[in-house]
Coordinates of C-alpha atoms in Angstrom, one line a residue:
Chain L
M1 CA 42.5 -31.1 -10.6
K2 CA 44.5 -33.7 -12.4
G3 CA 45.4 -35.5 -9.2
R4 CA 41.8 -35.5 -8.1
L5 CA 40.6 -36.9 -11.4
R6 CA 43.2 -39.7 -11.2
L7 CA 42.2 -40.5 -7.7
S8 CA 38.5 -40.7 -8.5
M9 CA 39.3 -42.9 -11.5
A10 CA 41.5 -45.1 -9.3
W11 CA 38.5 -45.5 -7.0
L12 CA 36.2 -46.3 -9.8
H13 CA 38.7 -48.8 -11.4
T14 CA 39.2 -50.5 -8.1
W15 CA 35.6 -50.9 -6.9
G16 CA 33.8 -51.0 -10.2
G17 CA 36.4 -53.5 -11.3
L18 CA 36.0 -55.6 -8.1
L19 CA 32.2 -55.6 -8.5
I20 CA 32.3 -56.9 -12.0
S21 CA 35.5 -58.9 -12.3
W22 CA 34.2 -62.3 -10.9
L23 CA 31.5 -62.4 -13.6
L24 CA 33.7 -60.7 -16.2
F25 CA 36.3 -63.4 -15.8
A26 CA 33.6 -66.1 -16.4
V27 CA 32.4 -64.3 -19.5
L28 CA 35.9 -63.8 -20.9
W29 CA 37.1 -67.3 -20.1
S30 CA 34.0 -69.0 -21.7
G31 CA 34.3 -66.7 -24.7
T32 CA 37.9 -67.7 -25.1
L33 CA 36.9 -71.4 -25.2
A34 CA 34.0 -70.6 -27.5
I35 CA 36.5 -69.5 -30.2
F36 CA 37.1 -73.2 -30.7
A37 CA 33.5 -74.3 -30.2
P38 CA 33.3 -76.3 -33.5
E39 CA 36.5 -78.2 -32.6
I40 CA 35.4 -78.9 -29.1
T41 CA 32.0 -80.2 -30.4
H42 CA 33.9 -82.4 -32.8
W43 CA 36.0 -83.8 -29.9
M44 CA 32.9 -84.2 -27.6
Q45 CA 31.0 -86.2 -30.2
P46 CA 33.4 -89.0 -31.2
E47 CA 30.6 -90.3 -33.5
R48 CA 31.5 -87.4 -35.8
Q49 CA 35.1 -88.6 -36.1
Q50 CA 34.1 -91.9 -37.7
M51 CA 31.9 -90.9 -40.6
A52 CA 33.2 -91.1 -44.1
T53 CA 33.1 -87.9 -46.2
S54 CA 34.0 -87.5 -49.8
A55 CA 36.4 -85.0 -51.4
D56 CA 33.7 -84.4 -53.9
K57 CA 31.1 -82.0 -52.5
I58 CA 28.4 -83.2 -54.9
I59 CA 28.7 -86.7 -53.4
N60 CA 28.4 -85.3 -49.9
A61 CA 25.3 -83.2 -50.8
D62 CA 23.7 -86.2 -52.6
A63 CA 24.3 -88.4 -49.5
A64 CA 22.7 -85.9 -47.2
L65 CA 19.7 -85.4 -49.5
R66 CA 19.2 -89.2 -50.0
Y67 CA 19.3 -89.7 -46.2
L68 CA 16.8 -86.9 -45.6
R69 CA 14.4 -88.1 -48.4
R70 CA 14.4 -91.5 -46.7
E71 CA 14.2 -90.5 -43.0
A72 CA 12.5 -87.1 -42.9
P73 CA 10.2 -86.8 -46.0
D74 CA 7.6 -84.8 -44.1
A75 CA 9.8 -82.2 -42.4
S76 CA 9.1 -78.6 -43.4
A77 CA 12.8 -77.9 -43.8
W78 CA 16.1 -79.7 -44.1
F79 CA 19.3 -78.1 -42.8
I80 CA 22.5 -79.4 -44.4
D81 CA 26.0 -78.6 -43.4
L82 CA 28.7 -80.0 -45.8
P83 CA 32.1 -80.9 -44.6
N84 CA 34.5 -78.0 -44.0
P85 CA 37.9 -77.8 -42.3
R86 CA 36.5 -76.9 -38.9
A87 CA 33.6 -79.4 -39.0
P88 CA 34.6 -82.2 -41.3
V89 CA 31.3 -84.1 -41.4
I90 CA 28.0 -84.1 -43.2
Q91 CA 25.5 -82.9 -40.7
V92 CA 21.8 -82.8 -41.4
A93 CA 19.0 -81.5 -39.2
W94 CA 15.3 -81.1 -39.4
T95 CA 12.4 -80.2 -37.2
E96 CA 9.3 -82.4 -36.8
V97 CA 6.2 -80.5 -37.9
Q98 CA 3.9 -82.0 -35.2
T99 CA 6.1 -82.1 -32.1
G100 CA 8.6 -79.4 -33.0
M101 CA 11.4 -81.7 -32.0
R102 CA 14.7 -81.0 -33.6
H103 CA 16.8 -83.9 -34.9
T104 CA 20.5 -83.9 -35.8
R105 CA 22.3 -86.7 -37.7
I106 CA 25.7 -87.3 -39.1
V107 CA 25.6 -88.9 -42.5
D108 CA 28.1 -91.3 -44.0
A109 CA 29.0 -90.2 -47.6
R110 CA 29.6 -93.8 -48.7
T111 CA 26.6 -95.7 -47.3
T112 CA 24.3 -92.7 -46.7
A113 CA 23.6 -94.2 -43.3
G114 CA 23.0 -91.7 -40.5
T115 CA 24.2 -91.7 -36.9
T116 CA 22.8 -89.7 -34.0
P117 CA 25.8 -88.1 -32.2
R118 CA 25.6 -88.4 -28.4
P119 CA 23.5 -85.6 -27.0
S120 CA 25.8 -82.8 -26.0
E121 CA 26.0 -79.1 -26.4
G122 CA 29.7 -79.6 -27.0
G123 CA 31.6 -76.3 -27.5
E124 CA 28.4 -74.4 -27.8
H125 CA 28.0 -74.7 -24.1
F126 CA 30.8 -72.2 -23.7
G127 CA 29.3 -70.0 -26.3
H128 CA 25.9 -70.0 -24.6
F129 CA 27.4 -69.4 -21.2
H130 CA 29.4 -66.6 -22.7
A131 CA 26.3 -64.9 -24.2
D132 CA 23.7 -65.4 -21.5
L133 CA 25.1 -67.5 -18.6
H134 CA 22.5 -70.2 -19.6
S135 CA 19.8 -67.9 -18.0
G136 CA 18.0 -66.2 -20.9
T137 CA 17.3 -62.5 -21.0
L138 CA 18.4 -61.8 -17.5
G139 CA 21.8 -63.4 -18.4
I140 CA 22.1 -61.4 -21.5
W141 CA 21.6 -58.2 -19.4
L142 CA 24.1 -59.3 -16.9
V143 CA 26.7 -60.0 -19.6
G144 CA 25.9 -56.6 -21.1
L145 CA 26.6 -55.0 -17.7
T146 CA 30.0 -56.7 -17.6
G147 CA 30.7 -55.4 -21.1
L148 CA 29.8 -51.9 -20.1
L149 CA 31.8 -52.0 -16.9
M150 CA 34.7 -53.5 -18.8
L151 CA 34.7 -50.5 -21.1
V152 CA 34.5 -48.2 -18.0
A153 CA 37.4 -50.1 -16.4
I154 CA 39.5 -49.8 -19.5
I155 CA 38.9 -46.0 -19.8
S156 CA 39.5 -45.4 -16.1
G157 CA 42.5 -47.7 -16.2
V158 CA 44.0 -45.7 -19.0
I159 CA 43.4 -42.4 -17.1
I160 CA 45.1 -43.6 -13.9
H161 CA 48.0 -44.8 -16.0
K162 CA 50.9 -42.4 -15.7
R163 CA 53.4 -44.2 -17.9
I164 CA 51.5 -46.2 -20.5
F165 CA 54.5 -46.4 -22.9
K166 CA 57.1 -47.5 -20.3
D167 CA 54.8 -50.3 -19.2
F168 CA 55.4 -52.1 -22.5
F169 CA 58.8 -52.9 -21.2
T170 CA 58.2 -53.3 -17.4
F171 CA 57.9 -56.6 -15.7
R172 CA 59.5 -57.2 -12.3
P173 CA 58.6 -60.8 -11.5
R174 CA 61.3 -60.9 -8.7
S175 CA 60.1 -57.7 -7.1
S176 CA 57.4 -57.6 -4.4
A177 CA 54.3 -59.7 -5.0
Q178 CA 52.2 -56.6 -5.3
R179 CA 54.5 -55.0 -7.8
S180 CA 54.9 -58.0 -10.0
W181 CA 51.1 -58.6 -10.0
L182 CA 50.7 -54.9 -10.9
D183 CA 53.2 -55.2 -13.7
G184 CA 51.5 -58.3 -15.0
H185 CA 48.1 -56.6 -14.8
N186 CA 49.4 -53.5 -16.6
A187 CA 51.4 -55.4 -19.2
G188 CA 48.3 -57.6 -20.1
G189 CA 46.1 -54.5 -20.1
V190 CA 48.4 -52.2 -22.1
L191 CA 49.8 -54.7 -24.7
L192 CA 46.4 -55.8 -25.8
L193 CA 44.5 -52.6 -25.1
P194 CA 43.0 -52.5 -28.6
F195 CA 41.8 -56.1 -28.3
H196 CA 40.2 -55.4 -24.9
L197 CA 38.4 -52.3 -26.2
M198 CA 37.3 -54.1 -29.4
I199 CA 36.0 -57.2 -27.7
A200 CA 34.0 -55.3 -25.0
Y201 CA 32.5 -52.8 -27.5
T202 CA 31.6 -55.4 -30.2
G203 CA 30.2 -57.6 -27.5
L204 CA 27.6 -54.9 -26.7
I205 CA 27.0 -54.6 -30.4
C206 CA 26.1 -58.3 -30.7
H207 CA 22.9 -57.7 -28.6
F208 CA 22.4 -54.1 -29.6
A209 CA 18.6 -54.2 -30.0
I210 CA 18.2 -55.6 -26.5
F211 CA 20.6 -53.3 -24.7
M212 CA 19.6 -50.1 -26.5
P213 CA 16.3 -50.5 -28.3
A214 CA 15.7 -46.7 -28.8
A215 CA 16.2 -46.6 -32.6
V216 CA 14.7 -50.0 -33.2
N217 CA 11.6 -49.0 -31.2
L218 CA 11.2 -45.9 -33.3
Y219 CA 11.3 -47.4 -36.7
F220 CA 10.6 -51.1 -36.3
G221 CA 8.3 -51.3 -33.3
G222 CA 11.1 -52.9 -31.3
D223 CA 11.1 -55.9 -33.6
E224 CA 14.7 -56.9 -34.5
D225 CA 13.4 -59.4 -37.1
A226 CA 11.6 -56.6 -38.9
L227 CA 14.9 -54.7 -39.1
R228 CA 16.8 -57.9 -40.3
S229 CA 14.2 -58.5 -43.0
E230 CA 15.1 -55.1 -44.5
V231 CA 18.7 -56.1 -44.7
V232 CA 18.4 -59.8 -45.7
Q233 CA 16.4 -60.5 -48.8
R234 CA 14.1 -63.6 -48.7
H235 CA 13.3 -65.6 -51.8
A236 CA 11.5 -68.6 -50.3
I237 CA 8.1 -69.4 -51.7
K238 CA 4.9 -70.6 -49.9
P239 CA 4.1 -74.3 -50.3
A240 CA 1.7 -75.1 -53.1
N241 CA 0.4 -78.1 -51.3
E242 CA 0.8 -80.2 -54.4
P243 CA 3.4 -82.9 -54.6
G244 CA 6.6 -82.2 -56.5
V245 CA 9.7 -84.1 -57.4
L246 CA 13.1 -82.7 -56.4
K247 CA 15.7 -82.1 -59.1
P248 CA 19.2 -83.4 -58.6
V249 CA 21.2 -81.0 -56.5
A250 CA 24.5 -81.1 -58.5
P251 CA 23.6 -78.6 -61.3
L252 CA 21.9 -76.2 -58.8
L253 CA 24.9 -76.3 -56.5
Q254 CA 27.2 -75.5 -59.5
R255 CA 24.9 -72.6 -60.6
A256 CA 24.9 -71.3 -56.9
E257 CA 28.7 -71.4 -56.9
T258 CA 29.0 -69.4 -60.1
I259 CA 26.9 -66.7 -58.3
L260 CA 28.5 -66.9 -54.9
G261 CA 32.1 -68.0 -55.7
A262 CA 34.0 -71.2 -56.5
D263 CA 33.9 -73.7 -53.7
S264 CA 32.3 -71.2 -51.4
V265 CA 29.1 -73.1 -50.4
H266 CA 29.1 -75.5 -47.4
M267 CA 25.6 -74.8 -46.1
M268 CA 22.1 -75.2 -47.6
I269 CA 18.5 -75.3 -46.5
V270 CA 15.8 -77.1 -48.4
R271 CA 12.3 -75.8 -47.6
N272 CA 9.0 -77.7 -48.3
P273 CA 10.9 -80.7 -49.7
G274 CA 7.9 -82.8 -50.9
D275 CA 6.1 -79.9 -52.4
L276 CA 5.8 -78.5 -55.9
H277 CA 7.2 -75.3 -54.4
A278 CA 10.2 -76.9 -52.8
S279 CA 13.2 -74.5 -52.7
V280 CA 16.9 -74.8 -51.9
Q281 CA 18.9 -71.9 -50.5
F282 CA 22.7 -72.0 -50.7
Y283 CA 24.8 -69.9 -48.3
R284 CA 28.3 -68.6 -49.0
D285 CA 31.0 -69.2 -46.4
V286 CA 31.8 -66.3 -44.1
D287 CA 35.3 -67.4 -43.0
D288 CA 37.1 -65.2 -45.5
R289 CA 35.5 -61.9 -44.8
L290 CA 35.3 -59.6 -41.8
A291 CA 31.6 -58.8 -42.1
L292 CA 29.4 -61.6 -40.9
V293 CA 27.0 -61.6 -43.8
A294 CA 26.4 -64.7 -45.8
D295 CA 25.6 -64.1 -49.5
H296 CA 22.9 -66.6 -50.6
A297 CA 21.1 -67.9 -53.7
T298 CA 17.8 -69.7 -53.8
F299 CA 16.4 -72.0 -56.5
N300 CA 13.0 -73.7 -57.0
M301 CA 14.1 -77.3 -56.5
V302 CA 11.4 -78.8 -58.7
T303 CA 11.8 -76.5 -61.7
G304 CA 15.4 -75.4 -61.2
E305 CA 14.4 -71.8 -61.6
L306 CA 16.5 -69.2 -59.8
L307 CA 14.2 -67.5 -57.3
G308 CA 16.8 -64.8 -56.2
S309 CA 20.2 -64.2 -54.8
Q310 CA 21.9 -61.6 -52.6
T311 CA 25.5 -60.6 -52.9
E312 CA 25.1 -56.9 -52.2
W313 CA 24.5 -55.5 -48.7
N314 CA 23.5 -52.1 -47.3
P315 CA 26.9 -50.5 -46.5
V316 CA 25.9 -49.5 -43.0
A317 CA 24.5 -52.9 -42.2
R318 CA 27.6 -54.5 -43.6
S319 CA 29.9 -52.3 -41.4
F320 CA 27.8 -53.2 -38.4
R321 CA 28.0 -56.9 -39.2
A322 CA 31.8 -56.4 -39.5
M323 CA 31.8 -55.4 -35.8
V324 CA 29.9 -58.6 -35.0
G325 CA 32.4 -60.5 -37.2
L326 CA 35.3 -58.9 -35.2
H327 CA 33.7 -60.2 -32.0
M328 CA 33.2 -63.7 -33.3
G329 CA 36.6 -64.1 -35.0
L330 CA 35.4 -66.6 -37.7
F331 CA 37.6 -65.0 -40.4
G332 CA 41.3 -65.3 -41.1
G333 CA 41.7 -69.1 -40.8
W334 CA 43.3 -71.1 -38.0
I335 CA 46.1 -68.6 -37.3
M336 CA 43.5 -65.9 -36.5
Q337 CA 41.5 -68.3 -34.3
W338 CA 44.7 -69.0 -32.3
L339 CA 45.4 -65.3 -32.0
Y340 CA 41.9 -64.8 -30.7
F341 CA 42.3 -67.7 -28.3
L342 CA 45.6 -66.4 -26.9
A343 CA 44.3 -62.8 -26.7
G344 CA 41.3 -64.1 -24.8
L345 CA 43.5 -65.9 -22.4
V346 CA 45.6 -62.8 -21.8
C347 CA 42.4 -60.8 -21.4
S348 CA 41.1 -63.3 -18.8
A349 CA 44.4 -63.3 -17.0
M350 CA 44.4 -59.5 -16.8
V351 CA 41.0 -59.6 -15.0
A352 CA 42.2 -62.4 -12.7
S353 CA 45.4 -60.5 -11.9
G354 CA 43.3 -57.5 -11.1
L355 CA 41.3 -59.5 -8.6
V356 CA 44.5 -60.9 -7.0
L357 CA 46.0 -57.4 -6.9
F358 CA 43.0 -56.1 -5.0
S359 CA 43.5 -58.8 -2.3
I360 CA 47.3 -58.3 -2.1
K361 CA 46.9 -54.6 -1.6
R362 CA 44.3 -55.0 1.1
R363 CA 46.4 -57.8 2.7
T364 CA 49.2 -55.4 3.5
K365 CA 46.7 -53.1 5.2
H366 CA 45.3 -55.9 7.3
A367 CA 47.0 -54.8 10.5
S368 CA 45.0 -51.6 10.5
A369 CA 41.8 -53.0 9.2
S370 CA 38.7 -53.3 11.3
R371 CA 37.1 -56.7 12.0
G372 CA 34.4 -56.1 9.4
Q373 CA 36.9 -55.0 6.8
R374 CA 38.9 -58.2 7.4
N375 CA 35.9 -60.4 7.0
F376 CA 35.1 -58.6 3.7
Y377 CA 38.7 -59.1 2.4
R378 CA 38.4 -62.8 3.3
A379 CA 35.2 -63.1 1.4
V380 CA 36.8 -61.4 -1.6
E381 CA 39.7 -63.8 -1.5
R382 CA 37.4 -66.8 -1.4
L383 CA 35.3 -65.4 -4.3
N384 CA 38.5 -64.9 -6.3
V385 CA 39.3 -68.6 -5.9
V386 CA 35.8 -69.7 -7.0
A387 CA 35.8 -67.2 -9.9
V388 CA 39.2 -68.1 -11.4
P389 CA 40.6 -71.6 -10.6
G390 CA 37.2 -72.8 -9.6
L391 CA 35.7 -72.0 -13.1
I392 CA 38.7 -73.6 -14.8
V393 CA 38.2 -76.8 -12.8
A394 CA 34.5 -76.8 -13.7
S395 CA 35.2 -76.3 -17.4
A396 CA 37.8 -79.1 -17.5
G397 CA 35.3 -81.3 -15.5
Y398 CA 32.7 -80.6 -18.3
F399 CA 35.0 -82.4 -20.8
W400 CA 35.2 -85.3 -18.3
A401 CA 31.5 -85.5 -17.9
N402 CA 31.1 -85.6 -21.6
R403 CA 33.1 -88.8 -21.8
L404 CA 32.1 -90.4 -18.5
L405 CA 28.3 -90.0 -18.6
P406 CA 26.5 -93.0 -20.3
V407 CA 26.0 -92.3 -24.0
A408 CA 22.4 -93.4 -23.9
M409 CA 21.3 -91.6 -20.7
S410 CA 18.2 -89.3 -20.9
E411 CA 18.7 -85.5 -20.6
R412 CA 22.3 -86.2 -21.3
A413 CA 23.2 -82.8 -22.8
S414 CA 21.8 -80.9 -19.8
T415 CA 23.3 -83.3 -17.3
E416 CA 26.8 -82.4 -18.7
I417 CA 26.1 -78.8 -18.0
L418 CA 24.7 -79.6 -14.6
V419 CA 28.0 -81.3 -13.8
F420 CA 29.8 -78.1 -14.9
F421 CA 27.7 -76.1 -12.4
L422 CA 27.9 -78.7 -9.6
L423 CA 31.7 -78.8 -9.9
W424 CA 31.8 -75.0 -9.8
A425 CA 29.7 -75.1 -6.6
L426 CA 32.1 -77.7 -5.1
T427 CA 35.0 -75.4 -5.7
A428 CA 33.2 -72.8 -3.7
V429 CA 32.9 -75.3 -0.8
H430 CA 36.5 -76.1 -1.1
A431 CA 37.5 -72.4 -1.2
C432 CA 35.7 -71.8 2.1
A433 CA 37.2 -74.8 3.8
R434 CA 40.9 -74.0 2.9
P435 CA 43.3 -71.1 3.5
T436 CA 43.5 -68.9 0.4
T437 CA 46.9 -69.9 -0.9
A438 CA 46.2 -73.6 -0.4
A439 CA 42.8 -73.2 -2.1
W440 CA 44.5 -71.6 -5.1
R441 CA 47.2 -74.2 -5.3
E442 CA 44.9 -77.2 -4.9
Q443 CA 42.3 -76.0 -7.4
L444 CA 45.0 -75.1 -9.9
A445 CA 46.5 -78.5 -9.4
M446 CA 43.1 -80.1 -9.8
A447 CA 42.6 -78.1 -13.1
A448 CA 46.1 -79.2 -14.2
I449 CA 45.3 -82.9 -13.5
L450 CA 41.9 -82.8 -15.3
C451 CA 43.4 -81.0 -18.3
M452 CA 46.5 -83.2 -18.6
G453 CA 44.4 -86.3 -18.2
L454 CA 42.1 -85.4 -21.1
P455 CA 44.2 -87.1 -23.8
A456 CA 44.3 -90.3 -21.8
L457 CA 40.5 -90.1 -21.2
D458 CA 40.0 -89.5 -24.9
M459 CA 41.9 -92.7 -25.8
C460 CA 40.2 -94.8 -23.1
T461 CA 36.7 -93.8 -23.8
A462 CA 36.6 -93.2 -27.6
G463 CA 38.2 -96.5 -28.5
N464 CA 40.6 -96.1 -31.4
A465 CA 38.8 -93.0 -32.7
L466 CA 41.8 -90.8 -32.1
S467 CA 44.2 -92.9 -34.2
L468 CA 41.5 -93.4 -36.9
S469 CA 40.9 -89.7 -37.1
V470 CA 44.6 -89.0 -37.5
A471 CA 44.8 -91.7 -40.2
R472 CA 42.0 -89.9 -42.0
K473 CA 44.0 -86.6 -41.7
D474 CA 41.4 -85.2 -39.3
F475 CA 43.7 -83.6 -36.7
I476 CA 41.0 -81.8 -34.7
P477 CA 40.7 -84.4 -31.8
L478 CA 44.5 -84.6 -31.5
A479 CA 44.7 -80.8 -31.4
V480 CA 42.1 -80.6 -28.7
D481 CA 44.0 -83.2 -26.7
L482 CA 47.4 -81.5 -27.1
T483 CA 45.9 -78.1 -26.3
A484 CA 44.4 -79.5 -23.1
L485 CA 47.7 -81.1 -22.2
A486 CA 49.6 -77.8 -22.8
F487 CA 47.1 -75.8 -20.8
G488 CA 47.3 -78.4 -18.0
L489 CA 51.1 -78.0 -17.9
M490 CA 50.7 -74.3 -17.6
M491 CA 48.2 -74.7 -14.7
A492 CA 50.7 -77.1 -13.1
A493 CA 53.5 -74.6 -13.4
I494 CA 51.5 -71.9 -11.7
A495 CA 50.4 -74.2 -9.0
Y496 CA 54.0 -75.2 -8.5
R497 CA 55.1 -71.6 -8.3
L498 CA 52.6 -71.1 -5.4
T499 CA 54.5 -73.7 -3.4
A500 CA 58.0 -72.8 -4.4
K501 CA 60.4 -70.2 -3.1
P502 CA 58.3 -68.8 -0.3
K503 CA 61.3 -67.2 1.3
A504 CA 62.6 -65.1 -1.5
R505 CA 59.1 -63.8 -2.4
Q506 CA 58.2 -63.1 1.2
R507 CA 61.2 -60.9 1.6
G508 CA 60.2 -59.0 -1.5
A509 CA 56.7 -58.6 -0.3
T510 CA 57.4 -57.2 3.1
A511 CA 60.7 -55.2 2.7
P512 CA 59.5 -52.2 0.8
L513 CA 56.5 -51.8 3.0
R514 CA 58.5 -51.9 6.2
Q515 CA 55.8 -53.8 7.9
A516 CA 56.0 -57.0 9.8
P517 CA 53.8 -59.8 8.5
T518 CA 50.6 -59.9 10.5
A519 CA 50.4 -62.9 12.7
G520 CA 47.4 -65.2 12.3
T521 CA 46.6 -64.1 8.7
P522 CA 46.4 -67.0 6.4
G523 CA 48.9 -66.7 3.5
I524 CA 47.8 -65.2 0.3
L525 CA 49.7 -65.2 -3.0
T526 CA 53.0 -63.8 -1.8
Chain P
M1 CA 52.6 -34.0 -8.4
P2 CA 54.6 -33.6 -5.1
I3 CA 54.2 -36.6 -2.8
Q4 CA 52.9 -34.5 0.0
A5 CA 50.3 -32.9 -2.1
E6 CA 49.2 -36.3 -3.3
T7 CA 49.0 -37.6 0.2
R8 CA 46.8 -34.5 1.1
T9 CA 44.5 -35.1 -1.8
R10 CA 44.4 -38.8 -1.0
K11 CA 43.4 -38.0 2.6
A12 CA 40.8 -35.5 1.4
V13 CA 39.3 -38.0 -0.9
K14 CA 39.4 -40.7 1.7
H15 CA 37.6 -38.4 4.2
N16 CA 35.0 -37.5 1.6
A17 CA 34.4 -41.1 0.7
K18 CA 33.9 -42.1 4.3
S19 CA 31.6 -39.2 5.0
S20 CA 29.3 -39.8 2.1
L21 CA 28.0 -43.2 1.1
L22 CA 25.2 -41.0 -0.2
D23 CA 27.6 -39.4 -2.6
I24 CA 28.6 -42.8 -4.0
L25 CA 25.0 -43.9 -4.3
S26 CA 24.0 -40.6 -6.0
R27 CA 26.9 -40.9 -8.5
S28 CA 26.1 -44.6 -9.2
L29 CA 22.5 -43.6 -9.9
A30 CA 23.7 -40.7 -12.1
A31 CA 26.0 -43.2 -14.0
G32 CA 23.6 -46.1 -14.3
A33 CA 20.1 -44.8 -14.6
G34 CA 21.0 -41.2 -15.7
G35 CA 23.6 -42.5 -18.2
Y36 CA 21.1 -45.0 -19.7
V37 CA 18.3 -42.5 -20.0
A38 CA 20.6 -40.0 -21.6
S39 CA 22.0 -42.6 -24.0
Y40 CA 18.5 -43.7 -24.9
A41 CA 17.5 -40.1 -25.6
F42 CA 20.7 -39.5 -27.6
T43 CA 20.2 -42.6 -29.7
G44 CA 16.6 -41.8 -30.5
A45 CA 17.5 -38.2 -31.3
L46 CA 20.2 -39.3 -33.7
A47 CA 17.9 -41.8 -35.3
L48 CA 15.3 -39.1 -35.8
A49 CA 17.6 -36.3 -36.9
L50 CA 20.0 -37.9 -39.4
P51 CA 19.0 -38.1 -43.0
L52 CA 19.5 -41.9 -43.6
Q53 CA 17.2 -44.9 -44.1
P54 CA 15.6 -46.4 -41.0
L55 CA 17.6 -49.6 -41.1
E56 CA 20.9 -47.5 -41.3
L57 CA 19.7 -45.3 -38.5
A58 CA 18.9 -48.3 -36.3
Y59 CA 22.4 -49.6 -36.7
L60 CA 24.4 -46.4 -36.7
A61 CA 22.7 -44.5 -33.8
T62 CA 22.7 -47.6 -31.6
A63 CA 26.4 -48.3 -32.3
L64 CA 27.2 -44.7 -31.1
S65 CA 25.1 -45.1 -27.9
F66 CA 27.6 -47.7 -26.7
V67 CA 30.4 -45.1 -27.0
L68 CA 28.4 -42.5 -25.1
Y69 CA 27.2 -44.6 -22.2
P70 CA 30.6 -45.6 -20.8
V71 CA 31.7 -42.0 -21.2
L72 CA 28.7 -40.8 -19.1
V73 CA 29.5 -43.4 -16.5
I74 CA 33.1 -42.0 -16.3
W75 CA 31.7 -38.5 -16.1
A76 CA 29.5 -39.3 -13.2
F77 CA 32.4 -40.4 -11.1
A78 CA 35.0 -37.9 -12.4
A79 CA 32.8 -34.8 -11.8
A80 CA 34.0 -32.6 -9.0
T81 CA 30.7 -32.3 -7.2
P82 CA 27.6 -34.6 -7.1
V83 CA 25.6 -31.9 -8.7
R84 CA 28.0 -31.8 -11.7
A85 CA 27.8 -35.6 -11.8
W86 CA 24.1 -35.3 -12.6
A87 CA 24.6 -32.3 -14.9
G88 CA 26.3 -34.6 -17.5
P89 CA 23.4 -37.0 -18.2
L90 CA 20.8 -34.2 -17.7
L91 CA 22.5 -32.0 -20.2
V92 CA 22.8 -34.8 -22.8
T93 CA 19.1 -35.7 -22.3
A94 CA 18.1 -32.0 -22.7
L95 CA 20.2 -31.6 -25.8
S96 CA 18.6 -34.7 -27.2
S97 CA 15.1 -33.7 -26.6
P98 CA 14.3 -31.4 -29.6
P99 CA 14.1 -34.3 -32.2
W100 CA 11.9 -36.2 -29.8
L101 CA 9.6 -33.2 -29.2
W102 CA 9.4 -32.6 -33.0
H103 CA 8.6 -36.3 -33.5
G104 CA 5.9 -36.1 -30.8
T105 CA 4.1 -33.2 -32.4
L106 CA 4.0 -35.0 -35.8
A107 CA 2.6 -38.2 -34.3

């Protein structure tokens, strides 16, 4: 019975895993990059790096409001983000009432002048791709399916594992290719098992009302907003349609921070700014708490009256939002963000190694495989190349597109993303044209070149923005450059390993199987 | 397990797998569709039966459904026979039905 269970789970792990891993890698990889979405956006819009901010929050808030009063007096709402460590700029946004067009500006604290950052989704591109593959509801469901099958693969993987403890200490890089890839796959899977489980489960939680609407249908008519409005209190007031004059923001901000916590507010929304019933809502930061709930306080901005505040949350809702917070990884400061980033890389690598392992195992059986099976294995190997190094090339190319496309071109933000997908398609063409090992090596080398070239590209295309930002103690652009460089070096090392020492590794691959290498089969990762 | 026995089982499974694409399709359907229907029924049943506020039920019952669904998928492929593969989701759906029926008579 036990042997049968293990075999059926091995079958499920292999084929279910194969079915989902190409897409799963894309979801995990983009999610890993999305950890640093604000930093990537800061890098991708050099205009953000040149704007002055003040150490005094009141001056920043005043500058934002002065700019908005001047440039967008008729907007129905102003959205203001004050400088914080991960986004050290004053950013304002509003929506035009007539056209519905959304405008974003970066405001200089000294001059109160505004700049439009170059149109770009920045790091959000990876977040959007991670959540819905840039394809709306269908994409959300596809990502949900990968999450479900990832959970299934984790459970079946644990069941087929005979020696889960020993594998903590097992890595045989010099053994046969199949064994060392298996060790790598197991080590990555076992060491970070809690992370894998957590990230797959909480990922499903993020879109819970779409994936499993049973309870929301029963009590809220399927309307997630109706559910949310029972959790989040609203204190905004309807416009009076009589003109009103806004009070200075400083005393209101100070009162908000006595309610929400000292120096805890970096985001505010002003509604109906020209109206007698103008209101301003201050939001507390969420980067120091697990639960993704933002305490808030709202004031009438003409009279200064406190309209209401919320610092208490329904405990079940709060626990639920803690799971969303676990998925997003906004808490714990930069050390936690780096841990999430590294764990995401390991998670992606585990899925990639599973794909490689599938091919290597089949490769040893090639001699006995039928023609149809061989064609299938070839197709799998090509898809592996497109899914793993191909996506890395496309992602690095997205950074290049950001700097090489003209700043003033129309549809610029979507063109950047188009370049990302075009490059990805090109890697598919390349993967079909080249033998498997060569395709891996060349695409990894390409990814390495693109990544290692990013610092140079940054310095060539953003003028002296890099040195200026460092001088202003804004180290984000430098950190992005150095991370790209380090990642590029890692890709180069892997690409080099695919060229080096073919003899030693070949001996290891064939000896235990007592099987001569099949003539005419293009080399794979052995 | 002795190696020979494992080889025998492996052969038996291989033989089974080859002889019944239908078995795989049936189990996949039991896992995907059967598992989803059962999870939906279970979520609704919990939301109807537990003595909590609606907003709490919406979060709690749905969070538990994402535990049940993968387990049902595993079940559909782990079960010894295709009939048992379907028995899992069908049993969960049946056990989840009383709160739904009670809710239906009230409405």
